[in-house]
Short mmCIF file of C-alpha atoms and ligand atoms in Angstrom, two decimals:
data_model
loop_
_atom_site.label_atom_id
_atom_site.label_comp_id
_atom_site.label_asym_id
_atom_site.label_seq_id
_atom_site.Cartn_x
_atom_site.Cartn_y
_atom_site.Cartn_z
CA UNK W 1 9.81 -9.94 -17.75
CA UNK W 2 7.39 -8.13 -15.62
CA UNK W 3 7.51 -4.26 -15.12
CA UNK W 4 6.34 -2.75 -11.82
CA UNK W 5 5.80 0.91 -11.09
CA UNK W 6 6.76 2.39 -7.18
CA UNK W 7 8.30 -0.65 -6.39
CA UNK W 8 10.81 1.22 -4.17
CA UNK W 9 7.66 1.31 -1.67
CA UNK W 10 5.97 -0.76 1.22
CA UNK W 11 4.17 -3.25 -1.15
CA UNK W 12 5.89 -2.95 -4.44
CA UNK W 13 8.99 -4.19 -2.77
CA UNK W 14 7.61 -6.64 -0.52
CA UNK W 15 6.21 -8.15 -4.07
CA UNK W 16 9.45 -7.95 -5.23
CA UNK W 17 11.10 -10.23 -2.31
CA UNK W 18 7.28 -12.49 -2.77
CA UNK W 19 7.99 -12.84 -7.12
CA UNK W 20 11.48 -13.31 -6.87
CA UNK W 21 11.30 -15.98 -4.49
CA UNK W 22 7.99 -17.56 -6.09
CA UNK W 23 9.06 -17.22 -10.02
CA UNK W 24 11.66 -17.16 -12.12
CA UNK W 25 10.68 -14.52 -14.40
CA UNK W 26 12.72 -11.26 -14.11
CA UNK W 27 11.53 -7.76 -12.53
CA UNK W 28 12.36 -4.42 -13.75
CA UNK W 29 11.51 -1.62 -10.81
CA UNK W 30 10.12 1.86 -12.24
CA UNK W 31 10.56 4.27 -9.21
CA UNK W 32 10.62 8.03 -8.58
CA UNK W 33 12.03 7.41 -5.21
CA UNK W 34 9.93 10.35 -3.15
CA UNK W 35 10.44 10.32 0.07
CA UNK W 36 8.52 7.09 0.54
CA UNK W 37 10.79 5.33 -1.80
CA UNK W 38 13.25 3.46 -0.14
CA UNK W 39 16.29 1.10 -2.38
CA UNK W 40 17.33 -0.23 1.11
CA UNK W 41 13.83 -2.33 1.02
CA UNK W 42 15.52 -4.07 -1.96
CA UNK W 43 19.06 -4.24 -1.11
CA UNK W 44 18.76 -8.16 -0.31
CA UNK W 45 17.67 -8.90 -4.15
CA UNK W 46 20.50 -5.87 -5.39
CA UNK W 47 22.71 -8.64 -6.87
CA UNK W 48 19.81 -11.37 -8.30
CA UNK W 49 20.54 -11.47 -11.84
CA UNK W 50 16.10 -11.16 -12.28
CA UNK W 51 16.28 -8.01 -10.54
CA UNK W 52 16.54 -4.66 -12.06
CA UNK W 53 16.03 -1.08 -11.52
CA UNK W 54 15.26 2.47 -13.25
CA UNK W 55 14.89 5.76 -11.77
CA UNK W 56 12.03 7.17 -13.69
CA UNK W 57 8.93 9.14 -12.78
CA UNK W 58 5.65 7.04 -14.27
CA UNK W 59 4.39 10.86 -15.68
CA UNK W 60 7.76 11.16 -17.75
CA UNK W 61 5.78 9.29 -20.80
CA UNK W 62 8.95 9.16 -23.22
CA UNK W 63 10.97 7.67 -20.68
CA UNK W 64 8.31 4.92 -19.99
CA UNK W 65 8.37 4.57 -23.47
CA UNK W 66 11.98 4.21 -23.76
CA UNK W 67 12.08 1.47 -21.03
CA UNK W 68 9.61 -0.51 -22.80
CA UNK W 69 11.01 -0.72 -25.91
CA UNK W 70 13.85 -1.77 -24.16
CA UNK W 71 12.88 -4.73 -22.21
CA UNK W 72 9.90 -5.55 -23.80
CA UNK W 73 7.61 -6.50 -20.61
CA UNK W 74 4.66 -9.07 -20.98
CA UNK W 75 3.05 -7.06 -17.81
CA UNK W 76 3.13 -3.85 -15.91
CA UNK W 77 1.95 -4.06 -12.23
CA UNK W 78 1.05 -0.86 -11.00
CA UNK W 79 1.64 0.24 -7.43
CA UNK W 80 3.23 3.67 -7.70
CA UNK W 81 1.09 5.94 -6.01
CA UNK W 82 1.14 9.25 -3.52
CA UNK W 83 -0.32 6.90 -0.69
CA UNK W 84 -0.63 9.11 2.43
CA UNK W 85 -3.75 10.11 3.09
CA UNK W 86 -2.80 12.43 5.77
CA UNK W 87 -0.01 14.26 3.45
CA UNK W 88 -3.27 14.32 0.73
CA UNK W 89 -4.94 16.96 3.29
CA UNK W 90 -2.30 18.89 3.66
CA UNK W 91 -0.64 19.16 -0.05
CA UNK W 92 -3.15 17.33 -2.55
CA UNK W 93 -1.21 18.57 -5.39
CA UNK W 94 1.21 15.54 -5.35
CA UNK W 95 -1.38 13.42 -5.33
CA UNK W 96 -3.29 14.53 -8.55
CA UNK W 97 0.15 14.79 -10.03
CA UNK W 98 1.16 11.37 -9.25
CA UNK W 99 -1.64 9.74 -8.71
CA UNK W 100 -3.90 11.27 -11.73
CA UNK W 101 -1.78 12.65 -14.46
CA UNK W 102 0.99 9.85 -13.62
CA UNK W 103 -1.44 6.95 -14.41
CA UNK W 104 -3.18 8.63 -17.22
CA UNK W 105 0.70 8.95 -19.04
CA UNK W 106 1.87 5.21 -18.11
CA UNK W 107 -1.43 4.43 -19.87
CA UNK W 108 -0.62 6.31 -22.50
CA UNK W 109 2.94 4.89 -22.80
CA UNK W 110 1.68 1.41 -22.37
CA UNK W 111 -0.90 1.64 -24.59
CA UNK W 112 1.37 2.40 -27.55
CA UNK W 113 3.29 -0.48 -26.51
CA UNK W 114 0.83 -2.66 -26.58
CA UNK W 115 -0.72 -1.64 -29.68
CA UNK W 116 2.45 -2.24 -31.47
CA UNK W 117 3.37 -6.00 -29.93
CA UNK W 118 2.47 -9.09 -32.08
CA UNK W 119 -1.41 -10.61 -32.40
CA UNK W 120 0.11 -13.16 -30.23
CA UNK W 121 1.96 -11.03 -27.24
CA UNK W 122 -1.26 -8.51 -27.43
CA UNK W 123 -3.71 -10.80 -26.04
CA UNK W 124 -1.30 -11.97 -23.17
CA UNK W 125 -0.12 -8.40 -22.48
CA UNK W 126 -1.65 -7.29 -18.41
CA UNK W 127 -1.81 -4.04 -17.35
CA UNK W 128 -2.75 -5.00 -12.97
CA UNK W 129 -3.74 -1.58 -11.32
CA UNK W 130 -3.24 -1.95 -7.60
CA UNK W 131 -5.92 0.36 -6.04
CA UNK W 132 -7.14 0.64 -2.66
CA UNK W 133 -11.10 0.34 -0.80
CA UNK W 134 -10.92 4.05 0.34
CA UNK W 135 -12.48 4.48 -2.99
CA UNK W 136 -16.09 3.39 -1.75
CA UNK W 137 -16.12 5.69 1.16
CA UNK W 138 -17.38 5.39 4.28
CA UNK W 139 -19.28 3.06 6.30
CA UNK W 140 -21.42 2.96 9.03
CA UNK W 141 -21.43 0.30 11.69
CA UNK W 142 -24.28 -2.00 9.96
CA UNK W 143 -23.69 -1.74 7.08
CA UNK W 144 -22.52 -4.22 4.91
CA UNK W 145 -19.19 -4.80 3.65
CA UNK W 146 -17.91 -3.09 0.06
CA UNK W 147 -18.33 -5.31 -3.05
CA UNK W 148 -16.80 -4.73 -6.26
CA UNK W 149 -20.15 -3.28 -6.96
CA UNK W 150 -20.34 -0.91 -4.32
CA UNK W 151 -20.99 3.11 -5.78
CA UNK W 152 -17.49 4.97 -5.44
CA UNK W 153 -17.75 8.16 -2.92
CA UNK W 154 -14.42 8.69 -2.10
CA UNK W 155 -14.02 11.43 0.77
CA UNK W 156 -10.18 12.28 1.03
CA UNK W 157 -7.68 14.10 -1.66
CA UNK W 158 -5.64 10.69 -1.95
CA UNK W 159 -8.85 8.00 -2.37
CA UNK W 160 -10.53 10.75 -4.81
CA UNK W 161 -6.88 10.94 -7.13
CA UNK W 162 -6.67 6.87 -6.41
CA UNK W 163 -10.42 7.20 -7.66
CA UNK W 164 -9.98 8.69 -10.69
CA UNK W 165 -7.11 6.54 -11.37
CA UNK W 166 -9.08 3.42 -11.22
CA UNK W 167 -11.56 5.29 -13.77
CA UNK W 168 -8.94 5.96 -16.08
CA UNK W 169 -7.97 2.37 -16.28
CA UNK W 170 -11.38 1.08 -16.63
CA UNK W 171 -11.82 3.57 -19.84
CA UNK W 172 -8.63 2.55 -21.27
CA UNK W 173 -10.08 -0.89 -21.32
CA UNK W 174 -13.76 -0.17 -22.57
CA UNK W 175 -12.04 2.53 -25.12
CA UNK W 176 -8.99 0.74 -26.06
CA UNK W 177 -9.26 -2.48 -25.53
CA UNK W 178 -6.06 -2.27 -23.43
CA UNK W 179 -6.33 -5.90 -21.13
CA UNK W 180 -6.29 -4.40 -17.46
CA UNK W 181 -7.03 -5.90 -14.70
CA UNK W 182 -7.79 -3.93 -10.48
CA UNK W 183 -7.29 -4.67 -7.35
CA UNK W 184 -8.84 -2.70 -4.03
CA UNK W 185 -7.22 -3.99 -1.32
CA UNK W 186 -7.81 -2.80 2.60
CA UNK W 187 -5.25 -1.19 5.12
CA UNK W 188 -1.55 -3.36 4.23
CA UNK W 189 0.81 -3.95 7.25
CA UNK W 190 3.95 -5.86 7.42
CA UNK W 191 8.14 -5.20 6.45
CA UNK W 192 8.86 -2.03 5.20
CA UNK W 193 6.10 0.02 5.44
CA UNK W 194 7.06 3.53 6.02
CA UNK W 195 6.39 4.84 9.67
CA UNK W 196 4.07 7.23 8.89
CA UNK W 197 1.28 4.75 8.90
CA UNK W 198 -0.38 3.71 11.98
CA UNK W 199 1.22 0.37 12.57
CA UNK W 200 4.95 1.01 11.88
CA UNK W 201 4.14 4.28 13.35
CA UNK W 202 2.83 3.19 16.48
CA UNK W 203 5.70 0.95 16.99
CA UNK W 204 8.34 3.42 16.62
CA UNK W 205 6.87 6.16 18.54
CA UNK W 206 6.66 3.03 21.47
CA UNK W 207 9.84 2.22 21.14
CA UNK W 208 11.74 6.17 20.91
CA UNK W 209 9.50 6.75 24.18
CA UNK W 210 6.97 8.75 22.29
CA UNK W 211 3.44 9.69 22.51
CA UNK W 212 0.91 7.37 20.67
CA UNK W 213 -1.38 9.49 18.64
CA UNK W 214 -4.58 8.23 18.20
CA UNK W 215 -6.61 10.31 16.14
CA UNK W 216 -10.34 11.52 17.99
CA UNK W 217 -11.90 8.92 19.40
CA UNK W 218 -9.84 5.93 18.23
CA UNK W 219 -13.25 3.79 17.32
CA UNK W 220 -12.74 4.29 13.36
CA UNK W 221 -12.41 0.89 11.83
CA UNK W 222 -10.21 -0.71 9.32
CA UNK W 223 -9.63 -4.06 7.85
CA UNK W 224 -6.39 -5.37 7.75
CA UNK W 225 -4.81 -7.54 5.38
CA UNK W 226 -0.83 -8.86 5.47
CA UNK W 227 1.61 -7.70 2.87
CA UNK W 228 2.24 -11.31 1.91
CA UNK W 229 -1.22 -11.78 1.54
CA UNK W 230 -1.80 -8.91 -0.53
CA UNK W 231 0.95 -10.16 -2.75
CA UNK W 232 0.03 -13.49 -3.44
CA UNK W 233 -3.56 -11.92 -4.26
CA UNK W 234 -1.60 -9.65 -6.87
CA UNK W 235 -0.34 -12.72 -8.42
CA UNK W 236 -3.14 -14.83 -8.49
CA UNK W 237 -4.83 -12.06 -10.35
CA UNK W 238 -2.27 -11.64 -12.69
CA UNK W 239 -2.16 -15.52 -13.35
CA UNK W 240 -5.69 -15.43 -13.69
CA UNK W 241 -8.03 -12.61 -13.40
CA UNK W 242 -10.64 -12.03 -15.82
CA UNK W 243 -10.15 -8.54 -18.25
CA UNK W 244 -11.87 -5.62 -17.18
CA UNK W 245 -12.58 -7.29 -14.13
CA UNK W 246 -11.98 -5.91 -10.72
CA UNK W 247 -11.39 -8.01 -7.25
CA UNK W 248 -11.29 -6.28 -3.86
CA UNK W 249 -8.81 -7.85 -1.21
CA UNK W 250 -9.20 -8.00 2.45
CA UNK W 251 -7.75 -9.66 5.63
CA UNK W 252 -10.68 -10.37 7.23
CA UNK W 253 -9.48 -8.42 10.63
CA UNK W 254 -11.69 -5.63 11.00
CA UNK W 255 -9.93 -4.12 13.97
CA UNK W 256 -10.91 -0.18 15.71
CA UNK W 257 -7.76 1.67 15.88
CA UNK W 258 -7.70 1.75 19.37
CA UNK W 259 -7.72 -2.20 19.73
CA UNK W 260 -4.54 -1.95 16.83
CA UNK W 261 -2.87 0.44 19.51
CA UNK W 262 -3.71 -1.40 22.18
CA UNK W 263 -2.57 -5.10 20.65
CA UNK W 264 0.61 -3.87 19.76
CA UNK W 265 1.65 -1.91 22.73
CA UNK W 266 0.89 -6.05 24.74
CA UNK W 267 3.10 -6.96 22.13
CA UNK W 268 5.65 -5.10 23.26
CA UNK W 269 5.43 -4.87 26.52
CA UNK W 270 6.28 -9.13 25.68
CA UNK W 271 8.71 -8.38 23.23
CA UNK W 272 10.38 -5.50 24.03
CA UNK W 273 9.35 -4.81 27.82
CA UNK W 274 10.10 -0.49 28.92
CA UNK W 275 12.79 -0.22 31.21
CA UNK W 276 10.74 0.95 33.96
CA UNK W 277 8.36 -2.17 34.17
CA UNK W 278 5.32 0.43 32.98
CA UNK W 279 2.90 -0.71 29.99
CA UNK W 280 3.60 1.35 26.47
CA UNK W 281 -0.09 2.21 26.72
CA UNK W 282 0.83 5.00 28.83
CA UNK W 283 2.18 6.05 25.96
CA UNK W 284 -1.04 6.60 24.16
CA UNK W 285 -2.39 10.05 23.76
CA UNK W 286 -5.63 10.89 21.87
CA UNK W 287 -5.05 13.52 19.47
CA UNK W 288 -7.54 15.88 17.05
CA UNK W 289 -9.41 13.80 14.68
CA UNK W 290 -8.07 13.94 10.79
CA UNK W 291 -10.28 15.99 9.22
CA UNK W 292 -12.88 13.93 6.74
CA UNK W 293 -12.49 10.98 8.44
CA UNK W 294 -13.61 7.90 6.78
CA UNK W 295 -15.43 6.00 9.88
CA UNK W 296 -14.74 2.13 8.91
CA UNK W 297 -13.88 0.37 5.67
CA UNK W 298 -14.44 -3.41 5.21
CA UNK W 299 -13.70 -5.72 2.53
CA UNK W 300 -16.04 -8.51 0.98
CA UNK W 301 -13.45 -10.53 -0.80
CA UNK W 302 -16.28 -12.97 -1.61
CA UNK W 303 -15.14 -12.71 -5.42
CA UNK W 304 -12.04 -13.47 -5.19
CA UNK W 305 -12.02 -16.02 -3.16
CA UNK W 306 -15.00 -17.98 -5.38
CA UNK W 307 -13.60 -16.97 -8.78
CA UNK W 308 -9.59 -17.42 -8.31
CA UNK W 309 -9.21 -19.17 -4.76
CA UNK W 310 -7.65 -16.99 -3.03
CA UNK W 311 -7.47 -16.32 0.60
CA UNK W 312 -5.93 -14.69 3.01
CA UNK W 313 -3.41 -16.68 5.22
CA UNK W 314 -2.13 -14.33 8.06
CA UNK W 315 -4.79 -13.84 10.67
CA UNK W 316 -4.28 -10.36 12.69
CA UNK W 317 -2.80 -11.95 15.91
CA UNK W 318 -0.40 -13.85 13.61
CA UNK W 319 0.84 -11.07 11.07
CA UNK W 320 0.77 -8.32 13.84
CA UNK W 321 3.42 -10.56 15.42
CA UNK W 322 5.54 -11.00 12.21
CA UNK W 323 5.59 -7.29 11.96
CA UNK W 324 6.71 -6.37 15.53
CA UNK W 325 9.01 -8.34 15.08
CA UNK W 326 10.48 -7.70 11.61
CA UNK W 327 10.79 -4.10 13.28
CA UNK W 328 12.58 -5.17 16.17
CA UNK W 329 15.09 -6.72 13.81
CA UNK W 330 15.53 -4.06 11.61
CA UNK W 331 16.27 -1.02 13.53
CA UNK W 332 18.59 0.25 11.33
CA UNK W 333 15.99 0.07 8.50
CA UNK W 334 13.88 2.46 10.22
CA UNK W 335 16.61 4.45 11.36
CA UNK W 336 17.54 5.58 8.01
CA UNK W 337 13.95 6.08 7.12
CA UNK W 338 13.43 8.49 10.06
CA UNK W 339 15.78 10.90 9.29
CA UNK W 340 15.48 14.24 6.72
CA UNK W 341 12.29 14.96 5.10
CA UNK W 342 10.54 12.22 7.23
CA UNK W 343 11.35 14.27 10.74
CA UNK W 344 10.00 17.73 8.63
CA UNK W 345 6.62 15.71 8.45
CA UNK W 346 6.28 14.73 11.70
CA UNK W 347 6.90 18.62 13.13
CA UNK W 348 4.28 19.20 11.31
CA UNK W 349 1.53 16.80 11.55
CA UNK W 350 1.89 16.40 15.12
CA UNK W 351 3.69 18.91 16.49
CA UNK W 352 0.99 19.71 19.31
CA UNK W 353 1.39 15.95 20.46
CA UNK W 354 5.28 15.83 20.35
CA UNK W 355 4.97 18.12 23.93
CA UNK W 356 2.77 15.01 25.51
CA UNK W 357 4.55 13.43 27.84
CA UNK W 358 5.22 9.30 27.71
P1 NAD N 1 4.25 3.74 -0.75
O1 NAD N 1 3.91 5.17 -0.52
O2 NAD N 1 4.96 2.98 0.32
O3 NAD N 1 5.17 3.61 -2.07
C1 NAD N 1 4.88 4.33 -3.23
C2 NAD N 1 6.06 4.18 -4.17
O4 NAD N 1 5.75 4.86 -5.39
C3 NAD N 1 7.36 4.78 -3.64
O5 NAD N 1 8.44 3.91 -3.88
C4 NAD N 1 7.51 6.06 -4.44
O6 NAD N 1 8.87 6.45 -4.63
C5 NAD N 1 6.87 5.66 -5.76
N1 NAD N 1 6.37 6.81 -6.52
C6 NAD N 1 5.61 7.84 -6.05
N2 NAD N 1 5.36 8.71 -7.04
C7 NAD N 1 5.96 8.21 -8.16
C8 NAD N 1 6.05 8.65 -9.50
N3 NAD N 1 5.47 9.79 -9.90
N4 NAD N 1 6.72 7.87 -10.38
C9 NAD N 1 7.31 6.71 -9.99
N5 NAD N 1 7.28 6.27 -8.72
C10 NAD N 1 6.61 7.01 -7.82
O7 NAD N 1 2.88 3.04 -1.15
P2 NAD N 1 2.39 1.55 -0.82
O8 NAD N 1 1.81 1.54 0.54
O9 NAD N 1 3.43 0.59 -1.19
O10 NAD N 1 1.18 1.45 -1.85
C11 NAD N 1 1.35 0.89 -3.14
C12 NAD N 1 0.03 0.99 -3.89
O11 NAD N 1 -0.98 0.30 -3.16
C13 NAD N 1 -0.47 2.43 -4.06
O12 NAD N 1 -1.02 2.55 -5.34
C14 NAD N 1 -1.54 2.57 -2.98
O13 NAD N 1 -2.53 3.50 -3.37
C15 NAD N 1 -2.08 1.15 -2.92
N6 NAD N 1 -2.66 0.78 -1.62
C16 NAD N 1 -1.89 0.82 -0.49
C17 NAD N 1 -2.46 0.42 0.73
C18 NAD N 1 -1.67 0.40 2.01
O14 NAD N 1 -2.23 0.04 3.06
N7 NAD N 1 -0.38 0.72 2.00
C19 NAD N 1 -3.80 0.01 0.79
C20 NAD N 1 -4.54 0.02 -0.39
C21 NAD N 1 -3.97 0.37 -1.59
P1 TYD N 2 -3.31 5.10 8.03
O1 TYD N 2 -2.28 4.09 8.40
O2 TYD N 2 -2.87 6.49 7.72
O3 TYD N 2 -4.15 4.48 6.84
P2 TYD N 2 -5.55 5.00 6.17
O4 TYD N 2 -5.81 6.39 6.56
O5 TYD N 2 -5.22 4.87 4.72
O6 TYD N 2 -6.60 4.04 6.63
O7 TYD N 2 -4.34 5.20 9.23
C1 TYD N 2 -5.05 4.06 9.68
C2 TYD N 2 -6.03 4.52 10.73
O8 TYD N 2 -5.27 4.97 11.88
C3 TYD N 2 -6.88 5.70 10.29
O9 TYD N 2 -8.20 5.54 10.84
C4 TYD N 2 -6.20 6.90 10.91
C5 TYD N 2 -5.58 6.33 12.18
N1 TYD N 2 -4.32 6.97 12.62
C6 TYD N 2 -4.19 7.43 13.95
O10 TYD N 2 -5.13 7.32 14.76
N2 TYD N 2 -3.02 8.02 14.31
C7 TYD N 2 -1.96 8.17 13.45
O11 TYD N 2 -0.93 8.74 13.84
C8 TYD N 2 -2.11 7.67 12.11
C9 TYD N 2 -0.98 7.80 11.11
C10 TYD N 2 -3.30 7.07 11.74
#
């Protein structure tokens, strides 16, 4: 079986519904279940005989420990993360807790695993650390896209913790020997995602009649890539990546923010037209910038295209659709994700904007 960490979230469980319905090999969740962790995102695989779950924090080391003597796993996939860069500004300390000292003790944990597992099981054994581009920094409009090469200079509380991570797994292979493999993938949309991220954001605001908040002057760039996408990239490296080795994932869709907003308010306005005949982008209200930034991101996924074959299937036009939709279908979804700790946030981050009117 196959272990993966914060798989309660937007992409672990997404790669839970993609494995299960791609392999036969079993699944056993690790989750904390913060406030971003959300069991209803698996409640369709609940009574799959392949599926299991444990509610255990990736920094508690003996419980780690505990679960993998248990079940014996020939792989950990590692997506549990603090993920909000927003919430990084405002309370880091999660993030370095999480983030930092969470993957330095599930290395720990896993590496006395490993250590003890048959000559045989050893060399199969795959720790898969799923990381993110925000570790190269920022770029500037020319400039080309990031390689696996490219210097980290990571600008925000959550890219620097996801940075350090990434150097922590990298170590525990040149050190230890421990097989790991990395991913850096760009900006992830689809099912599930928590709306506290721009897309799913964007289309809830629309939809409760909200103010769009676009954040200064809307022209920051990102490249984005579809769950699914993402997921089959997380398998083919698993299947086949190289140790040590580390493959950056994008959609090919660099897209400024304010073309994102834009798209999916026309969306919409198909799909889900306002009562009173008026566009959503009235909606939209410009907001003050985040502070730090990051300008644009772009991914050359040159690598792992040429070295495992992969590439991504959705284009932007085509997943942007799937995801309006799945939201449109699953109301209730993000009605129960919109309520408690999730409404705190929102006071807070944009409690200026909430007076806007639609
Ligand atoms: P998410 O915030 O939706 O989910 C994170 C999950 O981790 C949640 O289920 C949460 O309960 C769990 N978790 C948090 N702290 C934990 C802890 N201490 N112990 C155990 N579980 C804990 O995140 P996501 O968007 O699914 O991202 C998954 C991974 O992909 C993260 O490592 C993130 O840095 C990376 N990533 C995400 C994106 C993106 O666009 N979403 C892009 C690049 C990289
Ligand atoms: P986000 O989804 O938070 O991902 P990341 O910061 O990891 O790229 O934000 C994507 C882009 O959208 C980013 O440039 C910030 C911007 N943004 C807004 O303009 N308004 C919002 O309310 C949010 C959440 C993000």
């Amino acid at each position: 079986m196959i272990f993966l960490t914060g798989a309660a979230g937007f992409i672990g469980a997404n790669f839970v519904h993609h494995w299960l319905g791609t392999q036969t090999e079993p699944v056993l969740v690790l989750d904390a279940l913060t406030y971003a962790g959300n069991l209803e995102s698996l409640a369709s695989v609940q009574g799959d005989a392949r599926y299991a779950f444990a509610h255990v924090d990736i920094g508690d080391r003996p419980a780690v420990a505990a679960l993998l003597a248990a079940h014996r796993p020939r792989a950990i996939l590692h997506f549990a993360a603090e993920s909000h860069v927003d919430r990084s500004i405002h309370g880091p300390g999660d993030f370095i807790r999480t983030n930092v000292q969470g993957t330095f003790e599930l290395l720990e944990a896993t590496r006395a695993y490993w250590a003890a597992l048959p000559a045989g099981d050893q060399a199969a054994f795959r720790f898969l650390h799923v990381s993110t581009d925000e570790v190269y920094g920022s770029l500037g409009t020319e400039d080309p896209a990031f390689t696996e090469t490219t210097p980290y200079a990571p600008n925000s509380p959550y890219s620097a913790s996801k940075a350090a991570s990434d150097h922590l797994v990298r170590a525990w292979h040149h050190t230890y020997g421990l097989p790991v493999l990395t991913t850096n993938c760009s900006n992830n949309y689809g099912p599930y995602q928590f709306p506290e991220k721009l897309i799913p954001l964007m289309i809830h605001n629309a939809l409760a009649g909200k103010p769009l908040p676009v954040y200064g002057d809307g022209q920051n760039v990102r490249d984005w890539l579809y769950v699914e996408d993402h997921c089959r990239a997380i398998a083919r490296v698993l299947d086949a990546g190289a140790l040590g080795e580390t493959y950056n994932v994008g959609g090919h869709n660099e897209v400024k923010n304010l073309d994102v907003v834009h798209t999916l308010c026309d969306l919409l306005d198909r799909l889900r037209p306002r009562t009173d005949g008026q566009s959503y982008r009235r909606q939209i209200a410009f907001v003050a910038d985040r502070p730090g930034h990051d300008r644009r991101y772009a991914i050359d996924a040159d690598k792992i295209a040429r070295e495992l074959g992969w590439t991504p299937q959705e284009t932007f036009t085509t997943g942007l659709a799937r995801t309006v939709q799945w939201y449109l279908d699953h109301a209730e979804w993000v009605e129960h994700v919109t309520s408690g700790a999730y409404r705190q946030w929102v006071g807070q981050q944009y409690g200026a904007v909430a007076a806007v009117q639609a």
